[in-house]
Short mmCIF file of C-alpha atoms and ligand atoms in Angstrom, two decimals:
data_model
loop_
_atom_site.label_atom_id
_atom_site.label_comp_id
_atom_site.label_asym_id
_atom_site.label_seq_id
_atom_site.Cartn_x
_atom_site.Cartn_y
_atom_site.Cartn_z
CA UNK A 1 78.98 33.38 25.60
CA UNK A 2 77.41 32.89 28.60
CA UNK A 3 73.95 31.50 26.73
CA UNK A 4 75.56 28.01 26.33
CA UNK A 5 77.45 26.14 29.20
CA UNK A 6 77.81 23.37 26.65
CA UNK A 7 80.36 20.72 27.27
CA UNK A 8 80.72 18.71 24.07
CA UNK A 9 80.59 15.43 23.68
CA UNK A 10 81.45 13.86 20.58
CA UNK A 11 79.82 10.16 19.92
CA UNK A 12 79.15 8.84 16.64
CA UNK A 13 75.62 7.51 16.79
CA UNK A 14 72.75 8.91 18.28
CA UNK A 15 74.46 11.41 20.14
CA UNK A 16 74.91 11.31 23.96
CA UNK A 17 73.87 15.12 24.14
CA UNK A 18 70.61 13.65 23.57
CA UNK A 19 70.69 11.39 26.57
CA UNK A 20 72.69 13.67 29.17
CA UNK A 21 72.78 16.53 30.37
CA UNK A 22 75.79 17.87 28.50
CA UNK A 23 74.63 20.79 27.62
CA UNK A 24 72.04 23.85 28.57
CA UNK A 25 70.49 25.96 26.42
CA UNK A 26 68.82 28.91 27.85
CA UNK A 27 65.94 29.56 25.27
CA UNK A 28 64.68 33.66 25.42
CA UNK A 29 62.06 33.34 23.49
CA UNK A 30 59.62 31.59 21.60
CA UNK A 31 57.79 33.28 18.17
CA UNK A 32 55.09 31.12 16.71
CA UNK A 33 53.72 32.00 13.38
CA UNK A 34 51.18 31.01 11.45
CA UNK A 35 52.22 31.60 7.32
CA UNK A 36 49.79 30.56 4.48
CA UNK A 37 51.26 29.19 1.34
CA UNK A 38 48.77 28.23 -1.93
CA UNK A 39 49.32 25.05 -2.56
CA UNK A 40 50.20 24.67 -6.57
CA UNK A 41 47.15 22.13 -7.14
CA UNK A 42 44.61 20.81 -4.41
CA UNK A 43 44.95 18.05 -2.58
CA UNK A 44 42.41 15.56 -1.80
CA UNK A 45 42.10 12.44 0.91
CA UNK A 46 39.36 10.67 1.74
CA UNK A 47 38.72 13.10 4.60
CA UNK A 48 38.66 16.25 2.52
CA UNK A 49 40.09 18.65 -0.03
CA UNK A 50 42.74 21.90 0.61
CA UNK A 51 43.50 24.24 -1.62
CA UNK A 52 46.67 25.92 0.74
CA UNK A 53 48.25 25.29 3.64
CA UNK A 54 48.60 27.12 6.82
CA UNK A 55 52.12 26.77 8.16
CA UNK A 56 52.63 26.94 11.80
CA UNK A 57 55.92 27.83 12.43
CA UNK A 58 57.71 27.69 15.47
CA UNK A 59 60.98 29.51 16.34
CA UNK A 60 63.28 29.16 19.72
CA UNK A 61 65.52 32.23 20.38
CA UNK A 62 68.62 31.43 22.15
CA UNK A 63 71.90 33.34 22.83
CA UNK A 64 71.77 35.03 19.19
CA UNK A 65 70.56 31.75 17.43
CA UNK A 66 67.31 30.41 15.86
CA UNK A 67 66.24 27.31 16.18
CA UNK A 68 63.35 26.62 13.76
CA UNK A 69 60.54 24.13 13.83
CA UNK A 70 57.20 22.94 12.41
CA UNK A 71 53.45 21.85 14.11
CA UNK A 72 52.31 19.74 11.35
CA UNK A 73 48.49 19.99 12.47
CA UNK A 74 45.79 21.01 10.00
CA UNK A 75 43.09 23.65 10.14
CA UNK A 76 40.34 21.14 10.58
CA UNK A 77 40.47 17.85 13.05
CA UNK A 78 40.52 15.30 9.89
CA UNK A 79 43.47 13.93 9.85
CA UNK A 80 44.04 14.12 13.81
CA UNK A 81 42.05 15.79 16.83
CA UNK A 82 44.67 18.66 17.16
CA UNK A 83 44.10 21.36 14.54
CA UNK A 84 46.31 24.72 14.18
CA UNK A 85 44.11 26.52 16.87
CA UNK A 86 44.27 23.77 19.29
CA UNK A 87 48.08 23.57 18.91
CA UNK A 88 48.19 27.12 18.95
CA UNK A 89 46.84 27.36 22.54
CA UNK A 90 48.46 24.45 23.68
CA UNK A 91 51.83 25.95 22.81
CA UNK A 92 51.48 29.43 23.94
CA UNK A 93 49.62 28.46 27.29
CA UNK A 94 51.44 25.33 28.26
CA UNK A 95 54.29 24.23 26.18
CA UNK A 96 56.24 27.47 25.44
CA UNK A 97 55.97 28.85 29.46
CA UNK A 98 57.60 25.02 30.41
CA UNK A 99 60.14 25.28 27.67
CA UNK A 100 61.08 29.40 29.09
CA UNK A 101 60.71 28.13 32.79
CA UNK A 102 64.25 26.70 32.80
CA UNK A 103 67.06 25.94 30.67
CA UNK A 104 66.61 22.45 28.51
CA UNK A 105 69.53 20.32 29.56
CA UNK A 106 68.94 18.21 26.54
CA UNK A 107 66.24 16.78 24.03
CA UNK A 108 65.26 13.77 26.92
CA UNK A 109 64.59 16.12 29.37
CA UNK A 110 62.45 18.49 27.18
CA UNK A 111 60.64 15.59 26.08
CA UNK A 112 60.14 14.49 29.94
CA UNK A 113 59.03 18.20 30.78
CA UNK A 114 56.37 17.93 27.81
CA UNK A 115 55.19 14.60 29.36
CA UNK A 116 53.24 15.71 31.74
CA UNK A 117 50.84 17.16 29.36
CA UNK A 118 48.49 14.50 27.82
CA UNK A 119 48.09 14.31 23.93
CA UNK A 120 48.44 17.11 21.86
CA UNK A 121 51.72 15.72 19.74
CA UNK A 122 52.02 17.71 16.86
CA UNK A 123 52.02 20.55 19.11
CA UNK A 124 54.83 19.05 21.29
CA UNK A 125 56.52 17.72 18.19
CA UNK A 126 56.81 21.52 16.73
CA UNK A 127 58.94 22.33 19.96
CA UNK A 128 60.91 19.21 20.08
CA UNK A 129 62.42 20.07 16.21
CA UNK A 130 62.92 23.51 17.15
CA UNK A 131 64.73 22.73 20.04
CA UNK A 132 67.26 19.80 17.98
CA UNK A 133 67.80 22.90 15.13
CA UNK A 134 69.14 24.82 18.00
CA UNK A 135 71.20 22.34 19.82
CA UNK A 136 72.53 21.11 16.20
CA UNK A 137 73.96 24.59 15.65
CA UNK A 138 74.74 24.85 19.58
CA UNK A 139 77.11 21.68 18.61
CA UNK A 140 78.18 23.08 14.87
CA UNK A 141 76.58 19.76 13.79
CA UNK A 142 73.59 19.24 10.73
CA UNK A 143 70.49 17.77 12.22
CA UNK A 144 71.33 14.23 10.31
CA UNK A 145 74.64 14.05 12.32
CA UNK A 146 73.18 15.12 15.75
CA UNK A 147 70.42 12.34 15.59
CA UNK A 148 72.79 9.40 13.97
CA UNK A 149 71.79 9.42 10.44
CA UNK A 150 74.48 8.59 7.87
CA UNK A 151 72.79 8.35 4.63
CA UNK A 152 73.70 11.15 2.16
CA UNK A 153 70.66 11.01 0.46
CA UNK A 154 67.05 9.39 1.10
CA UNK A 155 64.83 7.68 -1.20
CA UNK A 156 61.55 9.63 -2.22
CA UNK A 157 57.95 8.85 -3.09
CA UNK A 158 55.37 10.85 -3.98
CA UNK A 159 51.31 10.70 -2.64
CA UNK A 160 48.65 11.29 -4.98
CA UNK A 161 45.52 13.15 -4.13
CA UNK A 162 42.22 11.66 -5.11
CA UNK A 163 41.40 13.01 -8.92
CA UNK A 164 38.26 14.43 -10.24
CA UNK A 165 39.19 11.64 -13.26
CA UNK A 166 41.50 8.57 -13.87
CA UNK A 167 42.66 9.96 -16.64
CA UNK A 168 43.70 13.47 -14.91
CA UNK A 169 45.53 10.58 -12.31
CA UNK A 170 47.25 8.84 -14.70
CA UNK A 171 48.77 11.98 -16.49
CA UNK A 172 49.90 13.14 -12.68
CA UNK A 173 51.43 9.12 -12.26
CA UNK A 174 53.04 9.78 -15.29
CA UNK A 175 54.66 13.44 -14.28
CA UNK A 176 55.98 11.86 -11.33
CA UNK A 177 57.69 8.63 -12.51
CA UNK A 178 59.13 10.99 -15.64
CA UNK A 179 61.00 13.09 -12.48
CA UNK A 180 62.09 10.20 -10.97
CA UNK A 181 59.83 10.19 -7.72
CA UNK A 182 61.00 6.07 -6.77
CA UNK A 183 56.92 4.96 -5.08
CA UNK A 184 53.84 5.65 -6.32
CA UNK A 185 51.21 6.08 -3.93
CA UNK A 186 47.71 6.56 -4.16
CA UNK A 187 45.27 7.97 -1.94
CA UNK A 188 42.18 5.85 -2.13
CA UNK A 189 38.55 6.02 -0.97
CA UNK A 190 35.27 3.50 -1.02
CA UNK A 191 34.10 4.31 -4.66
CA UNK A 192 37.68 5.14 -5.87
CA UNK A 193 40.57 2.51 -5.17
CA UNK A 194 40.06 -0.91 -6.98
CA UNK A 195 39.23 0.27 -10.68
CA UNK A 196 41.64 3.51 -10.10
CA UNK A 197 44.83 0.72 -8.88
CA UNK A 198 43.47 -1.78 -12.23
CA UNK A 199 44.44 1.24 -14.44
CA UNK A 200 47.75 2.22 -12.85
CA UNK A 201 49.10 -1.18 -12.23
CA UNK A 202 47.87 -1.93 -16.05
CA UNK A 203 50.17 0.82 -17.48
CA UNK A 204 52.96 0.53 -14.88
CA UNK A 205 53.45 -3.21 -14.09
CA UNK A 206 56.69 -2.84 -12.85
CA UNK A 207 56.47 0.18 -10.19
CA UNK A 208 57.04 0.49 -6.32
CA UNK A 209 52.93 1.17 -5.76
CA UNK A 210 51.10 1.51 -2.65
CA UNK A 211 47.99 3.38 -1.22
CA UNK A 212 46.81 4.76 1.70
CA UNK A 213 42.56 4.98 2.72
CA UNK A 214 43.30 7.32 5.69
CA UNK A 215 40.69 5.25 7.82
CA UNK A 216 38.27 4.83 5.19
CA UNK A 217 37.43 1.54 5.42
CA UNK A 218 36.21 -0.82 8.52
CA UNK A 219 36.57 -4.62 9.01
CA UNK A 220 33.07 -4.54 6.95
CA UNK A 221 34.97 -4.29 4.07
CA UNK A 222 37.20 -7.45 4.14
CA UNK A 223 36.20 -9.09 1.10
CA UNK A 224 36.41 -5.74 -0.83
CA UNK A 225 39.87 -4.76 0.46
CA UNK A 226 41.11 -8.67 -0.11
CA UNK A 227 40.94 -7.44 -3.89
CA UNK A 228 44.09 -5.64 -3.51
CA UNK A 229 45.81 -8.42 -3.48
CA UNK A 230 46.18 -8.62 -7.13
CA UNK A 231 47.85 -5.55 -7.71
CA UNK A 232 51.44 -6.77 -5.64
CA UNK A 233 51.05 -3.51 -3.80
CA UNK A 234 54.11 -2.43 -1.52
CA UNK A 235 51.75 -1.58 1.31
CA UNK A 236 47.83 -0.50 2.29
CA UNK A 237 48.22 2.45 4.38
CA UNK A 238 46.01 2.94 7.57
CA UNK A 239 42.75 1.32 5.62
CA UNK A 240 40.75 0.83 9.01
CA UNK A 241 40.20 3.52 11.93
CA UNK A 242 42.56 5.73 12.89
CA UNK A 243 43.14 4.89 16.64
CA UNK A 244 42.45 0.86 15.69
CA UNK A 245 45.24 -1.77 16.08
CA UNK A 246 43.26 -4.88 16.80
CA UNK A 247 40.85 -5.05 13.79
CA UNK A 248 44.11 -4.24 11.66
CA UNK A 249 45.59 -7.61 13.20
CA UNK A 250 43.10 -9.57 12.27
CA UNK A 251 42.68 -7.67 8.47
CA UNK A 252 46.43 -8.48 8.13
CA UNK A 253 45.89 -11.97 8.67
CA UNK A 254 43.73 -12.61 5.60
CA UNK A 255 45.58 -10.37 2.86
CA UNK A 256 48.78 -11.21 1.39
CA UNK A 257 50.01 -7.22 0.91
CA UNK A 258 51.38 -5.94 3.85
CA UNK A 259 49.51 -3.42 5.98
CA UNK A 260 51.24 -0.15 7.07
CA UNK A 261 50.13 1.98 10.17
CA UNK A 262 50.19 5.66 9.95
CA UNK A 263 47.28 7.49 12.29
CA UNK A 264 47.25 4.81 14.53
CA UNK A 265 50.93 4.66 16.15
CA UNK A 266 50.99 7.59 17.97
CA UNK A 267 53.83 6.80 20.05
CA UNK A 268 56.47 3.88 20.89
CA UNK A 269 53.82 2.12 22.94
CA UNK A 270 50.91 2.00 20.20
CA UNK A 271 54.28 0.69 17.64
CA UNK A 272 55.12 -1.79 20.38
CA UNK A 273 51.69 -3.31 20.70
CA UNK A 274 50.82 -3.22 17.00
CA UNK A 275 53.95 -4.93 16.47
CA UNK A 276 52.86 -7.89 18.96
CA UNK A 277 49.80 -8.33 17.78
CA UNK A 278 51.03 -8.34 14.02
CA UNK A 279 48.48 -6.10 12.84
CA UNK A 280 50.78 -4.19 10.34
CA UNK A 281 54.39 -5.15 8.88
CA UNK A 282 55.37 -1.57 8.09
CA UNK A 283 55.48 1.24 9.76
CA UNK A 284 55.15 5.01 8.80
CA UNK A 285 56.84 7.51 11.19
CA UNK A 286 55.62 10.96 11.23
CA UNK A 287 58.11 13.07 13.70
CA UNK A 288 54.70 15.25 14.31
CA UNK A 289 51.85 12.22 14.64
CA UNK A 290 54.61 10.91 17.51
CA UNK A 291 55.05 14.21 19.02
CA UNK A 292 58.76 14.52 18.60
CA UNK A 293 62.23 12.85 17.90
CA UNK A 294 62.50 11.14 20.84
CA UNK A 295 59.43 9.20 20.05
CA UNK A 296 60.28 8.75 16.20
CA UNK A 297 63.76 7.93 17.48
CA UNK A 298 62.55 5.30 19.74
CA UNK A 299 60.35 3.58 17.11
CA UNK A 300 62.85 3.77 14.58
CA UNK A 301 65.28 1.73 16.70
CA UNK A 302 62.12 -0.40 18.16
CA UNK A 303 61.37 -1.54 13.90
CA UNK A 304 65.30 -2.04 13.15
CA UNK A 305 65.32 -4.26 16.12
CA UNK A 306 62.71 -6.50 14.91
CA UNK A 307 63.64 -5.87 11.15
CA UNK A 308 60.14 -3.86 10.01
CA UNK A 309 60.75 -1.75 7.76
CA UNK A 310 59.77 2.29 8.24
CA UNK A 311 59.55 5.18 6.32
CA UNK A 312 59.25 8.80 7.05
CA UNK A 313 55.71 10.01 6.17
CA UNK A 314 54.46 13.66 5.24
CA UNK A 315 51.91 16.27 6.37
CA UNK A 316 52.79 18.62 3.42
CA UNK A 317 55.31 20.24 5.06
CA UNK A 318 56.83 23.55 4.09
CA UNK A 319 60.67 23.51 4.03
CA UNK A 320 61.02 23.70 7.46
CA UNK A 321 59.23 20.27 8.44
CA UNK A 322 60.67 18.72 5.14
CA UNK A 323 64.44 19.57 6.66
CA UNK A 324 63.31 18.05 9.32
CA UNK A 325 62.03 14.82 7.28
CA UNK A 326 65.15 14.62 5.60
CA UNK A 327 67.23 14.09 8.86
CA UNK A 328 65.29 11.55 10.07
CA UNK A 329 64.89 9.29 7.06
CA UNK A 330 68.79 9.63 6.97
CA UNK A 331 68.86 6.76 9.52
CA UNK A 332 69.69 3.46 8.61
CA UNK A 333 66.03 1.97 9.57
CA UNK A 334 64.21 4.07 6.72
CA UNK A 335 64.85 1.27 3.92
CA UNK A 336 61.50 2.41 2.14
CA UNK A 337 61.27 6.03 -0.19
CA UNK A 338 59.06 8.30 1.97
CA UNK A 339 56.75 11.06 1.45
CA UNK A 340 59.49 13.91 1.12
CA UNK A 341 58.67 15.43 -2.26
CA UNK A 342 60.36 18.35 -3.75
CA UNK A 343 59.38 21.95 -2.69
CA UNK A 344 58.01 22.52 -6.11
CA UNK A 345 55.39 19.39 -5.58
CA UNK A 346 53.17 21.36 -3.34
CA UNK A 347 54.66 24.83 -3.35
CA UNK A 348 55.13 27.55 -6.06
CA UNK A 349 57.90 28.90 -3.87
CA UNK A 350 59.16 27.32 -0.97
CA UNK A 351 59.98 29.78 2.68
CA UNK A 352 64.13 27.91 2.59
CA UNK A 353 66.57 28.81 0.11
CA UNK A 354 67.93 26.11 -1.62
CA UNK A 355 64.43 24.77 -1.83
CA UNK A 356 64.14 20.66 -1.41
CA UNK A 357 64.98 19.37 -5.17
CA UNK A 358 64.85 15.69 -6.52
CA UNK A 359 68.14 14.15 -7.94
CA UNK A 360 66.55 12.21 -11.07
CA UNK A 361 67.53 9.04 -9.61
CA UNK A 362 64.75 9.77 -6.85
CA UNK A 363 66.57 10.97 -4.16
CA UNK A 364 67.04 13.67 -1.63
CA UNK A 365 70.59 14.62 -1.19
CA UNK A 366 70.46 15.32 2.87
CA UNK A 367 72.25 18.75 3.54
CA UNK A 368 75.63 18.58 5.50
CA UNK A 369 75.22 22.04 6.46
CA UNK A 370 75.10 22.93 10.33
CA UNK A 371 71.28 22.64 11.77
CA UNK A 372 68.67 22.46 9.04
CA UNK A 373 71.37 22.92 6.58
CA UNK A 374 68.55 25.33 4.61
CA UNK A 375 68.32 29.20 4.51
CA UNK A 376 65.12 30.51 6.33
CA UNK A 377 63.61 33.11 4.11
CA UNK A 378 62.78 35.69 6.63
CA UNK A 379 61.55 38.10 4.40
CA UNK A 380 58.80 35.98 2.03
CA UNK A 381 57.75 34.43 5.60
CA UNK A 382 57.37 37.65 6.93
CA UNK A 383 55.16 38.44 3.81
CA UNK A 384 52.70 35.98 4.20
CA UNK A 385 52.66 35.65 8.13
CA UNK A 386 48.74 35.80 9.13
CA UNK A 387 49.24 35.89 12.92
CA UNK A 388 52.35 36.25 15.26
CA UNK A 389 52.84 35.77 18.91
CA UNK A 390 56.21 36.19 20.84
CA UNK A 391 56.53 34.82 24.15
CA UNK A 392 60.09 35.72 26.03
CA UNK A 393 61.54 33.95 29.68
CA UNK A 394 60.43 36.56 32.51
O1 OSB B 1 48.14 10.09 5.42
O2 OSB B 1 50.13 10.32 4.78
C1 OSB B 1 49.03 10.82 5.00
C2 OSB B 1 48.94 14.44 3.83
C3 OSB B 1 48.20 15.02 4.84
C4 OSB B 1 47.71 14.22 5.84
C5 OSB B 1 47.97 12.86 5.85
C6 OSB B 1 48.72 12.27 4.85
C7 OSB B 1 49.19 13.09 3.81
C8 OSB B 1 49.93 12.57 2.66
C9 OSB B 1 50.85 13.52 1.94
O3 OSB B 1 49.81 11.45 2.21
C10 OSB B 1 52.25 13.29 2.28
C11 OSB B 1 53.16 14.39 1.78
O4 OSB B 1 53.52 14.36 0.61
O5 OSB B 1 53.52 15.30 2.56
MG1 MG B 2 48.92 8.12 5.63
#
């Protein structure tokens, strides 16, 4: 095998093949596909309402192996600025060309080459978890191991789409906590979020609940928000813009629930400074929104230092992503469920074999198998691939 002039290392925590250059992985190629899956019911934020998801899928080709990955960008710039198009040029024009310019000595250094293009993380991130698949196989290692994490299974939550009705809500709420989902959390809008929390918290005293505006609410809106308070919510997700961490600061000051940032921390820098200026005491790490592990490494150990709690967030993820979900919340700084539902949440059929299943005490049981530690399914993502594009090293 003259593909991998890897010289193992073997340390405990966070691997030192993710610091060093211990090993080289010569990637051929790089396929990116874009698969559509229905979703089983529609999901709504307070940006807008899908029906199905369009899976970008990103796969390294190295010596024989696969290494699979996810861009967790939407079709429309809602949630983000990147969409599925814009990642879809970024990668094939920029990112894929520096990752087939020269063998990637280790996830640092891939991270450093990506560096030099501005923005465009979900993109980046998509590479990044296709590249730690490989090198976990490359090493004979699951993804959990290679990055540190040494919980055997994660505590789950599960995000609730804005309802046409509270009642069709409440019968969802109640689906949920009968599977054993551990966090309740509602998606909430101007119009639906005090009366819609009053009936939840009125039937469910006792539950983990949070919710999470997506950006829909400004410093305006103080007085309105403060009447959250009575509800002893775990968290307010992201209620004020999405790139904001000062208004947050001073929004955090007057409520008693704590605030958790999800659009806004971007990277280690953005968690840094909204940590100094106290304007959240949570934080929600999406490996995409950060544009890779290194980042959602970095801020993981960044919280743990200062004892902030994190959890690992979701973009409705197909398997792939999810895998990758499950690896990192198996670190010791995700104390709080996250947003890694089952497959069968979202998806009447899932593209890894097992598919992601909840253990009825609310948990994920994090694979042990080597790299994802899921089956790809080839075949049914071959079926409903919309566009392909294969670029291979000159
Ligand atoms: O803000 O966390 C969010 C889905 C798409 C975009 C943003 C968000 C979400 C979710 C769903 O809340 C999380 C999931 O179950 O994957
Ligand atoms: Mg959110």
């Amino acid at each position: 095998m003259c593909y991998f002039l890897a010289r193992m290392l073997h340390a405990s925590k966070i691997s030192d093949q993710l610091k060093e250059a211990s090993t080289q992985i010569i990637v051929d190629g790089v396929e990116i596909r874009l698969v559509r899956l229905p979703l089983t019911e529609p999901f709504e934020t307070s940006f807008g309402k899908i029906d199905s998801r369009l899976i970008f899928l990103v796969c390294l080709n190295a010596g024989g192996l696969k290494g699979w990955g996810e861009v967790v960008a939407s079709e429309k710039p809602l949630y983000s600025y990147e969409t599925v198009g814009t990642a879809f040029h970024v990668i094939k024009d920029f990112l894929a060309p520096a990752v087939l310019d020269a063998p990637v000595t280790g996830l640092a250094e891939l991270t450093r080459r990506f560096s030099t293009f501005r923005g465009h993380n979900m993109a980046k991130a998509g590479l990044e978890l296709a590249f730690m698949d490989l090198l976990a196989q490359v090493n004979k290692q699951s993804l959990a191991t290679l990055i540190g994490g040494e919980r055997k299974r994660v505590a789950v939550g599960v995000s609730l789409g804005i309802q046409p009705t509270v009642s069709q809500l409440l019968k969802r709420v109640e689906r949920y906590l009968g599977l054993g989902y551990q966090r309740i959390k509602l998606k909430i809008k101007p119009g639906w979020d005090i009366n819609v929390v009053f009936e939840v918290r009125r039937l469910y005293p006792e539950i983990l609940l949070s919710v999470d505006a997506n950006s829909a609410y400004t410093l305006a809106d103080v007085d309105h928000l403060r009447k959250l308070d009575d509800f002893d919510l775990l968290m307010i997700e992201q209620p004020l813009q999405s790139d904001d961490i000062v208004d947050h600061a001073r929004l955090q000051k007057v409520l008693k629930t704590s605030l958790c940032l999800d659009e806004s921390i971007v990277g280690q820098r953005q968690a840094q400074a909204a940590l100094d200026l106290e304007s959240c005491k949570i934080i929600n790490i999406k490996i995409g929104r950060v544009g890779g592990y290194s980042e959602a490494l970095a801020i993981h150990d960044l919280c743990a230092a200062r004892s902030i709690p994190v959890w690992c967030g979701g973009m409705l993820e197909s398997g792939i992503g999810r895998a990758h979900n499950i690896a990192l919340a198996s670190l010791d700084g995700f104390t709080l469920p996250g947003d890694i539902s089952a497959s069968s949440r979202y998806f009447e059929r899932d593209l890894i074999s097992p598919e992601v299943t909840l253990v009825s005490d609310g948990t994920v049981i994090v694979p042990d198998g080597v790299g994802l530690g899921f089956e790809v399914d080839s075949s049914f993502i071959e079926r409903h691939t919309e566009t392909r594009v294969y670029l291979s090293r000159k």
